[in-house]
Tab-separated table of C-alpha atoms in Angstrom:
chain	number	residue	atom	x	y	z
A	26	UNK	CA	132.354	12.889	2.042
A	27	UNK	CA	131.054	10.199	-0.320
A	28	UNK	CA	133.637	8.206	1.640
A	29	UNK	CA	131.804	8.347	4.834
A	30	UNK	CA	128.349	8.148	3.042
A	31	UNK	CA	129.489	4.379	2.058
A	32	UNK	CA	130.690	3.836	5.594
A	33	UNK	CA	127.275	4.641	6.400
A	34	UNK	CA	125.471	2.977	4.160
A	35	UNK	CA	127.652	-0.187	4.914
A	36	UNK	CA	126.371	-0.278	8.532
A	37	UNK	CA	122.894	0.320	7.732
A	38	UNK	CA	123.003	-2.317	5.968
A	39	UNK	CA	124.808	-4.203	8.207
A	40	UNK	CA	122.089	-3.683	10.858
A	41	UNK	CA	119.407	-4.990	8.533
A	42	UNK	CA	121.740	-8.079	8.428
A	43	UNK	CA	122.269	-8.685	11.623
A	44	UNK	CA	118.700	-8.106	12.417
A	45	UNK	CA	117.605	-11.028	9.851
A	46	UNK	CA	119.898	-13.108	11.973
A	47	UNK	CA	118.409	-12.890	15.295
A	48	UNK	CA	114.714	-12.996	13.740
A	49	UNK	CA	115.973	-16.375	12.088
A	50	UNK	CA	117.379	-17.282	15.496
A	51	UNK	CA	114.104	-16.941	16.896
A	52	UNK	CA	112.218	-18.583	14.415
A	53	UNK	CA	114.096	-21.757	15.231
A	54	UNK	CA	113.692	-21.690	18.726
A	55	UNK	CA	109.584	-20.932	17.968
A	56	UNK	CA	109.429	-23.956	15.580
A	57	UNK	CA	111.047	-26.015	18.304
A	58	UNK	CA	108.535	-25.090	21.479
A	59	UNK	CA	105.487	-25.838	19.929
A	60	UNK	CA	105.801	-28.861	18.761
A	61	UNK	CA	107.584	-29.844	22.331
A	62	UNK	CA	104.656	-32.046	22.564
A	63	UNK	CA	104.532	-33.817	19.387
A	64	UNK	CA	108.367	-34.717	20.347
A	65	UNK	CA	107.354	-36.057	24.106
A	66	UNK	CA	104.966	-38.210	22.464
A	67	UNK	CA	107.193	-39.403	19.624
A	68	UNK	CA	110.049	-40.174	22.272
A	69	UNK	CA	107.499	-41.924	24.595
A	70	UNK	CA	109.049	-39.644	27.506
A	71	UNK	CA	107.519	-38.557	30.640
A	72	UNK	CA	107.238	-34.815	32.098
A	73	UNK	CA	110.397	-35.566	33.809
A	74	UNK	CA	111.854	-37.383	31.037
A	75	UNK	CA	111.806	-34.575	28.898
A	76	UNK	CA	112.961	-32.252	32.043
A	77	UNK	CA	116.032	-33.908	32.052
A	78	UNK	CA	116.195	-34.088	28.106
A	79	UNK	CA	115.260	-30.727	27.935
A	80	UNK	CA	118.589	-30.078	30.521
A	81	UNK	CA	120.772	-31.070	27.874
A	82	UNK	CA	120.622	-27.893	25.163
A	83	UNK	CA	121.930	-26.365	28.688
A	84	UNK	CA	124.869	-28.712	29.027
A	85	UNK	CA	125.473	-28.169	25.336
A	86	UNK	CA	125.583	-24.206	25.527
A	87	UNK	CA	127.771	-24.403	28.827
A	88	UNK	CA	130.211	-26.316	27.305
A	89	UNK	CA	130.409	-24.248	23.756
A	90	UNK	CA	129.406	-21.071	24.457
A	91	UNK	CA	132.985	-19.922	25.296
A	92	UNK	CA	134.474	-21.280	21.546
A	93	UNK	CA	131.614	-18.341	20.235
A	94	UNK	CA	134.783	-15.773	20.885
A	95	UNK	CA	137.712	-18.289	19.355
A	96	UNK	CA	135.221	-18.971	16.679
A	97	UNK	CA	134.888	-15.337	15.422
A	98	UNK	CA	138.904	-14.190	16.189
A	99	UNK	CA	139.927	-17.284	13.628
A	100	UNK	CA	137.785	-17.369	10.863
A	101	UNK	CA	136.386	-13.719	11.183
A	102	UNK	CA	133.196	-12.729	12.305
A	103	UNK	CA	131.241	-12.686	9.024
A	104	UNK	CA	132.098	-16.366	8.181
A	105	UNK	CA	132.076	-17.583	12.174
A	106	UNK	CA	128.141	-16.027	12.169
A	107	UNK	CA	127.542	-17.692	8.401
A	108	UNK	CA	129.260	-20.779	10.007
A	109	UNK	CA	127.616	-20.941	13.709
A	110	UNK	CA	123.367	-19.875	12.246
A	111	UNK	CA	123.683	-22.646	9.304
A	112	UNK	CA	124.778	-24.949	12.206
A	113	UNK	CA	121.889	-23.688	14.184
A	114	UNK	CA	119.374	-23.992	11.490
A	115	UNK	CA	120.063	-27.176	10.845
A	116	UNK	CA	120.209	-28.423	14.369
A	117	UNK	CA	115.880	-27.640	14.741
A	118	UNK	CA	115.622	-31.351	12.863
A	119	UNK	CA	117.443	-33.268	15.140
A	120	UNK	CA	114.943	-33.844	18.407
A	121	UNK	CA	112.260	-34.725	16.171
A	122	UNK	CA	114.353	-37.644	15.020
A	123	UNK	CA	115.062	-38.877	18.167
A	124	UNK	CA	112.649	-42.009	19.023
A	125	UNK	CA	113.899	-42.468	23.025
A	126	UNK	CA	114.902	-40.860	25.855
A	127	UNK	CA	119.107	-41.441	25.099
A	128	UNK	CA	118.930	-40.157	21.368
A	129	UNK	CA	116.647	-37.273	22.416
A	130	UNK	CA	119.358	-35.995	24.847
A	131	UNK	CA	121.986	-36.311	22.351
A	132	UNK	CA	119.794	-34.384	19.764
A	133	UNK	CA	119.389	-31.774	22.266
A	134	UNK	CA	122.868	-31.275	23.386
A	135	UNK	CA	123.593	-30.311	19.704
A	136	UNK	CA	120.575	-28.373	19.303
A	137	UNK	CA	121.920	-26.131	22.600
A	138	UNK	CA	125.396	-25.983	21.716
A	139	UNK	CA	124.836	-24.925	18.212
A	140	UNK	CA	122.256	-22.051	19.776
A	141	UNK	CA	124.800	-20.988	22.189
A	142	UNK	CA	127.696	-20.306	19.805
A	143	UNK	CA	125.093	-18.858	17.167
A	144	UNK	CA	124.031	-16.720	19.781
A	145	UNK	CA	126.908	-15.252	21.491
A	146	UNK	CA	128.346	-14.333	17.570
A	147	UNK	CA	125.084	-12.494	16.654
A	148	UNK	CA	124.767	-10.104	19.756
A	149	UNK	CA	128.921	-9.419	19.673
A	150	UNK	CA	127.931	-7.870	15.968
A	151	UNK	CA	125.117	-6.246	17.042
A	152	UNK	CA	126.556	-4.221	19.854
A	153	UNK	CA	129.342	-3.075	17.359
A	154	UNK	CA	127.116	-1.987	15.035
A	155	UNK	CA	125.109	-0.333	17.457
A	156	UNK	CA	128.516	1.309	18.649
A	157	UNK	CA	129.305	2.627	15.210
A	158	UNK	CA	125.779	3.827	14.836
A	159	UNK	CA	125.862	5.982	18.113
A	160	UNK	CA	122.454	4.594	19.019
A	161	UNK	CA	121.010	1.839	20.595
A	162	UNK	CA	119.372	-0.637	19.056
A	163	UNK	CA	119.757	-4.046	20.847
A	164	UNK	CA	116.531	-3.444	22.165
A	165	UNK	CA	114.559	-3.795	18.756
A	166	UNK	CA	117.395	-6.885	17.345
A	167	UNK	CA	115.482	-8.750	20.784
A	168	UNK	CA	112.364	-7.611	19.571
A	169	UNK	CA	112.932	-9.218	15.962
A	170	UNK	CA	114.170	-12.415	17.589
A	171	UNK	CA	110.786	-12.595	19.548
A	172	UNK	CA	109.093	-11.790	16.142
A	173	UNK	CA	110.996	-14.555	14.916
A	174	UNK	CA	110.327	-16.791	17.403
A	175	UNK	CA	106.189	-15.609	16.687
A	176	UNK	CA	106.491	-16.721	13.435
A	177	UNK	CA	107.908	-19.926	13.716
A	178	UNK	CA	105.829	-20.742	17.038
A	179	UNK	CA	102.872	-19.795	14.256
A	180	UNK	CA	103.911	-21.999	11.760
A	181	UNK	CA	104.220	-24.731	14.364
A	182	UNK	CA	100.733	-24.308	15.720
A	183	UNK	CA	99.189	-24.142	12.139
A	184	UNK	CA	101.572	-26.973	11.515
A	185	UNK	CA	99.907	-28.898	15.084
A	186	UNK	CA	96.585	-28.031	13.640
A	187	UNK	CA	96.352	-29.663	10.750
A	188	UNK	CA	98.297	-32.955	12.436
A	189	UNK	CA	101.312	-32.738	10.731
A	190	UNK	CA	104.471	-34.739	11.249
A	191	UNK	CA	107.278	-32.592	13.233
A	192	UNK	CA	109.836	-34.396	11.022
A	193	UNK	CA	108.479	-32.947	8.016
A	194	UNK	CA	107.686	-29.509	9.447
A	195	UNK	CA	110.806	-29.383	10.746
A	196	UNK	CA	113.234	-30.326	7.845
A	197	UNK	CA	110.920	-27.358	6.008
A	198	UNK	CA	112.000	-25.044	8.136
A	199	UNK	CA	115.340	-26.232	8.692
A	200	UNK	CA	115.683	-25.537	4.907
A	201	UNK	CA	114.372	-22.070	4.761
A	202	UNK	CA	115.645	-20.565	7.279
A	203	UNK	CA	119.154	-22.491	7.280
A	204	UNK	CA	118.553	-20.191	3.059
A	205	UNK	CA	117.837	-17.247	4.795
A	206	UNK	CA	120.446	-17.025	7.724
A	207	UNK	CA	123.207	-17.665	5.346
A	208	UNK	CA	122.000	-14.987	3.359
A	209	UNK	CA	121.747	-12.312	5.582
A	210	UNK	CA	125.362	-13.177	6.732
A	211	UNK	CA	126.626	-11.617	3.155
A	212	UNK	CA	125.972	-8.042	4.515
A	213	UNK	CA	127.336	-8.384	8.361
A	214	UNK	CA	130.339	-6.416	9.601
A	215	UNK	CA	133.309	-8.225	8.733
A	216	UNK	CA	135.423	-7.966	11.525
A	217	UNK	CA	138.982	-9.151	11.618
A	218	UNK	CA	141.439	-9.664	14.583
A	219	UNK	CA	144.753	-7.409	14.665
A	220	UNK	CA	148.045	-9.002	13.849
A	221	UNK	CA	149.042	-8.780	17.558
A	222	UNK	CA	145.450	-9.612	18.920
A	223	UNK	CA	145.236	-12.516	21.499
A	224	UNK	CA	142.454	-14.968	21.394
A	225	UNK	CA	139.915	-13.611	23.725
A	226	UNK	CA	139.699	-15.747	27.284
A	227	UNK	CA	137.271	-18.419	27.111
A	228	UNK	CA	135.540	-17.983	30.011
A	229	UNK	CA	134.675	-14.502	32.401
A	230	UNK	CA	133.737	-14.894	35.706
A	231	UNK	CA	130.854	-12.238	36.587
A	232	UNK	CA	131.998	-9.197	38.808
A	233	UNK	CA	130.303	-8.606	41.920
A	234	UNK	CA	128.560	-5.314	40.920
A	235	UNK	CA	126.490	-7.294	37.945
A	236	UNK	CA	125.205	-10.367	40.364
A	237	UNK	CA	122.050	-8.357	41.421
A	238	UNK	CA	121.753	-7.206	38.050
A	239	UNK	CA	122.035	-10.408	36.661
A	240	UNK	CA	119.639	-11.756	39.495
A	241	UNK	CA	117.165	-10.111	37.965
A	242	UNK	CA	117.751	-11.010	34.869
A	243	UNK	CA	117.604	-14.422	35.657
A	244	UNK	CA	114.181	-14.225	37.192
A	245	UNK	CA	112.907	-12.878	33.911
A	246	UNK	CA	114.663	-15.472	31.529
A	247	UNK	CA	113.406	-18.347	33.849
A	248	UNK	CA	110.084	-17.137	32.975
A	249	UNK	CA	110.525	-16.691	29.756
A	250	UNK	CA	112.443	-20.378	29.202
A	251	UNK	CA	109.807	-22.278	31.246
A	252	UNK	CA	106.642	-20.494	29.223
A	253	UNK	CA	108.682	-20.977	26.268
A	254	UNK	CA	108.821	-24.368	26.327
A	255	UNK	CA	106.324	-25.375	28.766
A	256	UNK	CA	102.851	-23.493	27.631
A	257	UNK	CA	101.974	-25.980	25.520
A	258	UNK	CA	102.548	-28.825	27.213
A	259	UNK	CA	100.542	-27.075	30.263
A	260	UNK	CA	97.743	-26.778	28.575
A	261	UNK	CA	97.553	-30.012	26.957
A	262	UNK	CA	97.987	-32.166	30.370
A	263	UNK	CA	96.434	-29.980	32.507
A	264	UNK	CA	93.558	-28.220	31.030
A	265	UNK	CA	93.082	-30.438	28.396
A	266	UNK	CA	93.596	-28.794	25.492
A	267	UNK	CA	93.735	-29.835	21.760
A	268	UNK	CA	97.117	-29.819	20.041
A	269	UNK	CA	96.327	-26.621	18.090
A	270	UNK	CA	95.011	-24.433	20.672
A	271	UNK	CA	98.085	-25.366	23.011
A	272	UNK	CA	100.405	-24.330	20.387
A	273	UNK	CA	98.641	-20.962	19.616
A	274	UNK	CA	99.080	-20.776	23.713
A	275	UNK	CA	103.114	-20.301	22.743
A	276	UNK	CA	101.902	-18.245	19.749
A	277	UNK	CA	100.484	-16.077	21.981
A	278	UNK	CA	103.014	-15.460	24.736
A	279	UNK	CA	106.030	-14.782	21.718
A	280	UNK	CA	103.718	-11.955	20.227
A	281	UNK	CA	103.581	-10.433	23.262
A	282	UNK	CA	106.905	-11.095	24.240
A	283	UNK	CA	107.634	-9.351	20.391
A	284	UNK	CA	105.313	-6.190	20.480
A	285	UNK	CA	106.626	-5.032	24.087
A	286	UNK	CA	109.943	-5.542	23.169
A	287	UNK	CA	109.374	-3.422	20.031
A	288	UNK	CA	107.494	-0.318	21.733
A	289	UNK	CA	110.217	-0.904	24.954
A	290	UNK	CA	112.030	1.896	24.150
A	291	UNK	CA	109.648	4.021	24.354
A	292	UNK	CA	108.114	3.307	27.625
A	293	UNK	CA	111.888	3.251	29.353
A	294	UNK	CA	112.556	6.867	27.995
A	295	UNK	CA	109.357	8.292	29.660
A	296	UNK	CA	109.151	6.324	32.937
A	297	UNK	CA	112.518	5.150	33.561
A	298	UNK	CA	114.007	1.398	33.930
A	299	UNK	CA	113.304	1.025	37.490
A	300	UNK	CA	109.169	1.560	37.146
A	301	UNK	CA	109.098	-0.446	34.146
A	302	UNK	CA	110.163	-3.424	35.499
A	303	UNK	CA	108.455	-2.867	38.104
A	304	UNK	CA	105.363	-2.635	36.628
A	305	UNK	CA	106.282	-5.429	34.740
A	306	UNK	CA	106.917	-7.779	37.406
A	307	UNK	CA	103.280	-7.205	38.554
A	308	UNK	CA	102.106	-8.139	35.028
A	309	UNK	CA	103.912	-11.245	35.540
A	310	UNK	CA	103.088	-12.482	38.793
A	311	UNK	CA	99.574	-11.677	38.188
A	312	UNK	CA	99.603	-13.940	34.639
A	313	UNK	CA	101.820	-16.574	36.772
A	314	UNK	CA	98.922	-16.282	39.414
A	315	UNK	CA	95.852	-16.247	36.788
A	316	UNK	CA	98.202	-19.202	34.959
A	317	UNK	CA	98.143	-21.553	38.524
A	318	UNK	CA	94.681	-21.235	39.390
A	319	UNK	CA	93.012	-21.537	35.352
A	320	UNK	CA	90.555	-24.112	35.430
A	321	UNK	CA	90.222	-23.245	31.122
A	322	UNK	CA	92.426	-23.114	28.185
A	323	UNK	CA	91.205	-19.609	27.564
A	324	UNK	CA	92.382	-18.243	31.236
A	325	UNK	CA	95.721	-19.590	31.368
A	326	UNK	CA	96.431	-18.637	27.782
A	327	UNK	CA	95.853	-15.366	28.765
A	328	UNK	CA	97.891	-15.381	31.928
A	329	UNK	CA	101.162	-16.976	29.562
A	330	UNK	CA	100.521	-13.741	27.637
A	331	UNK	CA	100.922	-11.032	30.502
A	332	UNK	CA	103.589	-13.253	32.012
A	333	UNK	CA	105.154	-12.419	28.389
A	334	UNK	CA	104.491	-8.903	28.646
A	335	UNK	CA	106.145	-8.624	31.841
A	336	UNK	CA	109.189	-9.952	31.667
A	337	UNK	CA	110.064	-8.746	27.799
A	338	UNK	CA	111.945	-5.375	28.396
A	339	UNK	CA	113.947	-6.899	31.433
A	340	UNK	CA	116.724	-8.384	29.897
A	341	UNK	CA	118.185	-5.201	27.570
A	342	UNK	CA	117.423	-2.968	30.324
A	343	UNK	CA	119.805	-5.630	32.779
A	344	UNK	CA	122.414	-5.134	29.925
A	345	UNK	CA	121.910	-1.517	29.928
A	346	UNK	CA	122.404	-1.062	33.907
A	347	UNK	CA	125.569	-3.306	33.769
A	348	UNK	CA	127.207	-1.560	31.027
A	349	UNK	CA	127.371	1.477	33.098
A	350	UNK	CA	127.985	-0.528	36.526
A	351	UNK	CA	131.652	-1.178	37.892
A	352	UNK	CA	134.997	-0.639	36.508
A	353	UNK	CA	134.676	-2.921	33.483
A	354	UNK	CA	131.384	-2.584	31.781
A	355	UNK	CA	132.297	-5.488	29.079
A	356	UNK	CA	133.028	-7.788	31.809
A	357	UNK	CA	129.270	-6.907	33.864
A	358	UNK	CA	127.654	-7.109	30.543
A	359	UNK	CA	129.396	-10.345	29.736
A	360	UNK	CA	128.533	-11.837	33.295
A	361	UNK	CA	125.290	-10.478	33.234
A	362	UNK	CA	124.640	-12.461	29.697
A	363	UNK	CA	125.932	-15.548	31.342
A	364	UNK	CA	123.676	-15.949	34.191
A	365	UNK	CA	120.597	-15.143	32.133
A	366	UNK	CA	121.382	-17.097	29.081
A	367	UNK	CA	121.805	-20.121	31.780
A	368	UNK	CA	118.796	-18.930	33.771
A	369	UNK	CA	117.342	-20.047	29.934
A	370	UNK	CA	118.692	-23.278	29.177
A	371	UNK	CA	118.208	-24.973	33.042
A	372	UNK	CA	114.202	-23.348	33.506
A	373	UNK	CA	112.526	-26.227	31.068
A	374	UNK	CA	114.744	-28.850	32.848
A	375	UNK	CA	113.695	-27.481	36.227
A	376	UNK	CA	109.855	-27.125	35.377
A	377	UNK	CA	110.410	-30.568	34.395
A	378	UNK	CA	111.854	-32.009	37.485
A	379	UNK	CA	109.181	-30.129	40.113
A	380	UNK	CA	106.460	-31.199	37.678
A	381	UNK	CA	107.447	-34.769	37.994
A	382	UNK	CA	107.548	-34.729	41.631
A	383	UNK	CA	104.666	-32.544	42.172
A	384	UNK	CA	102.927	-31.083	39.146
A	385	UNK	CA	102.796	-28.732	36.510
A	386	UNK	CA	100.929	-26.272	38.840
A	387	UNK	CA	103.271	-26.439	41.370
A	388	UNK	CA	105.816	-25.832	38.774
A	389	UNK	CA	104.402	-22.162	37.870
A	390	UNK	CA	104.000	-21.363	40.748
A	391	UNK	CA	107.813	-21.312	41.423
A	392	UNK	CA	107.784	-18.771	38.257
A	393	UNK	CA	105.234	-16.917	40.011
A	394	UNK	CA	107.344	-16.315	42.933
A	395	UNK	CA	110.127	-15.901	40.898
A	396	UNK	CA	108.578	-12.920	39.025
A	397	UNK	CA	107.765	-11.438	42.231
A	398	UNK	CA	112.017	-10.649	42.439
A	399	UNK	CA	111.296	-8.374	39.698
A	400	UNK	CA	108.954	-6.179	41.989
A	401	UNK	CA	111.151	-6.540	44.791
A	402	UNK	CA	114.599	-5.630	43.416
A	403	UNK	CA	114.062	-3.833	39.836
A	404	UNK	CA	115.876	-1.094	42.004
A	405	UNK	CA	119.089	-2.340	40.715
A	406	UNK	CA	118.640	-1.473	37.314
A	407	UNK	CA	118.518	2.143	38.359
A	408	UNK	CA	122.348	3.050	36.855
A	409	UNK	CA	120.846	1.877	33.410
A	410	UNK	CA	118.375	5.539	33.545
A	411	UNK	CA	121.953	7.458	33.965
A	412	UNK	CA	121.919	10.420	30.790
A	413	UNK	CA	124.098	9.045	28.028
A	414	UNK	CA	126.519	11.118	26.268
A	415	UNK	CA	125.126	12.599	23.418
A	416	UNK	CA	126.858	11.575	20.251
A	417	UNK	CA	128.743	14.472	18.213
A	418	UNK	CA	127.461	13.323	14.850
A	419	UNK	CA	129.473	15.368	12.737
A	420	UNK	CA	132.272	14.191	14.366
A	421	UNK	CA	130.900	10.650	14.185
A	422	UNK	CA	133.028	7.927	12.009
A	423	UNK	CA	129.403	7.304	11.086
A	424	UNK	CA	126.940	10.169	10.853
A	425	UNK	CA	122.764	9.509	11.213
A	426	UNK	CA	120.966	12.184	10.169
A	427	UNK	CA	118.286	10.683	11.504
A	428	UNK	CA	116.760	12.405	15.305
């Protein structure tokens, strides 16, 4: 008995871990958006200077994103994660460095690859500790990484506020949370390959039952990439905002992005994955819509924020759906993951690119239309409201007591 008490203890704690990851993952990516600006202006890059910049942490991901699996089966997946988030971490000071156009791209290349691996490690060790739990709780580890990504897009904007250089903010954060990341790798699952396991394949082709799925998915991450890292720059050219207040506009999209992702699980028990996103993709094409016609700071800031609120619950309910789609639910959720995580890293590029040929306006407006595929097919998700088993925790390898 005390036996299984320890194994339970060890994955609680593990979960806390793991959960300290993603929230540091976030942060980075928070302390990166919103000072997006400061590093256009350092660079001396145009809107679609930094699109195409800004295409590069895709290229980067693309290419290392399938070493995430290799990673983990030859060192381990405790020192691969403790490894891959330092890496990470430490990435956040490179575009700040960069003074033109060439070195930025470089900078950001790194930057994506870095976040790719980091990020592919971190989720594989969340879903087994959710399996050994016999609960789910992917959807709050998202909702940490969008607190995460609140507090470092607050830091940012306090950091924007007060004028300060991104180089300096940045090698502070670098430092902390490069500290805490490491940390919180101590208490991870250590998970170790068999003797007679092959390396894992290093790349999966989606199957045909998670495209839709996935379609959906990436209509929500597109969103969320182009707000992301586009908000503040939006309302700085366009509306004329001060440095501070179009920082807080990021601030203010993660925190809702955070607090619907934390309650999500809530709403999808009592009104089902279908209607939520449903409902959801009419918060966000009404924000996209009130985002496109703001003539003030104060209107579009809070269109960015029920764009956020929107789109949040999407993505872990499009992981849900595919897990119980097809033959092969490791394979849908795997191709699922793919298209949205790349729906992610090309949005800021592509924002870029119309808003250089058109305008930033026009540019939301294509994530206005976008959200509207939420609306339109959320009936896709319906195989992720099937019942799920109900876990025999006695016979458990490790019990909850917990309802």
């Amino acid at each position: 008995m005390s036996e299984v008490v320890q194994d339970r203890h060890e994955v609680r704690r593990a979960r806390y871990a793991v959960a300290a990851v993603f929230a540091v993952h976030g942060a980075v990516t928070g302390s990166f958006a919103t000072r997006v600006p400061w590093i256009q202006d350092h660079a001396s890059v145009s809107a679609g200077q930094l699109g195409l910049a800004l295409a590069f942490p895709a290229l980067g991901a693309s290419l290392a994103m399938p070493l995430a699996g290799s990673i983990s089966h030859r060192f381990g997946a405790r020192n691969a994660l403790r490894g891959l988030i330092a890496l990470w971490t430490l990435s956040l000071v490179l575009p700040s460095l960069a003074p033109n156009l060439p070195t930025l791209c470089l900078a950001l290349f790194v930057y994506g690859a870095t976040a790719g691996m980091a990020d592919v490690a971190m989720n594989a060790l969340g879903v087994e500790v959710e399996n050994r739990m016999g609960r789910s709780i992917m959807s709050g580890l998202h909702g940490l990484w969008s607190a995460g990504a609140l507090i470092g897009s607050a830091a940012g904007t306090l950091a924007a506020h007060l004028g300060a250089d991104a180089r300096l903010h940045h090698a502070l954060a670098a430092g902390v949370l490069t500290v805490v990341g490491v940390a919180s790798c101590a208490w991870v699952l250590d998970l170790q390959p068999a003797d007679d396991e092959a390396p894992p394949p290093r790349f999966a082709l989606p199957p045909r039952s998670a495209l839709l799925i996935g379609a959906v998915g990436f209509c929500a991450v597109f969103a969320e990439g182009a707000s992301l890292d586009w908000s503040a720059v939006y309302l700085r050219d366009r509306l004329e905002a001060s440095a501070g207040l179009a920082a807080a506009c990021t601030t203010g999209f993660t925190l809702t992005m955070a607090l619907a992702r934390i309650v999500g699980d809530k709403v999808v028990d009592r009104y089902g994955s279908v209607r939520t996103v449903r409902v959801g993709g009419v918060l966000a094409v009404l924000g996209g819509l009130l985002i496109v016609v703001a003539d003030h700071p104060a209107a579009a800031m809070a269109g960015f924020a029920l764009m956020g609120l929107g789109i949040a619950v999407v993505v872990p309910l499009c992981f849900a759906a595919a897990g119980r789609s097809g033959s092969n639910p490791s394979l849908a959720i795997a191709g699922v993951a793919t298209i949205t995580y790349t729906s992610g890293l090309i949005a800021p590029s592509a924002i870029g690119g119309i808003a250089e040929a058109t305008s930033l306006t026009v540019s939301f407006g294509l994530v206005t239309v976008l959200a509207c595929g939420l609306v339109a097919f959320a009936g896709v998700l319906r195989a992720g409201d099937r019942d799920r088993p109900k876990v025999d925790r006695r016979a458990a390898a490790v019990p909850d007591p917990r309802p």
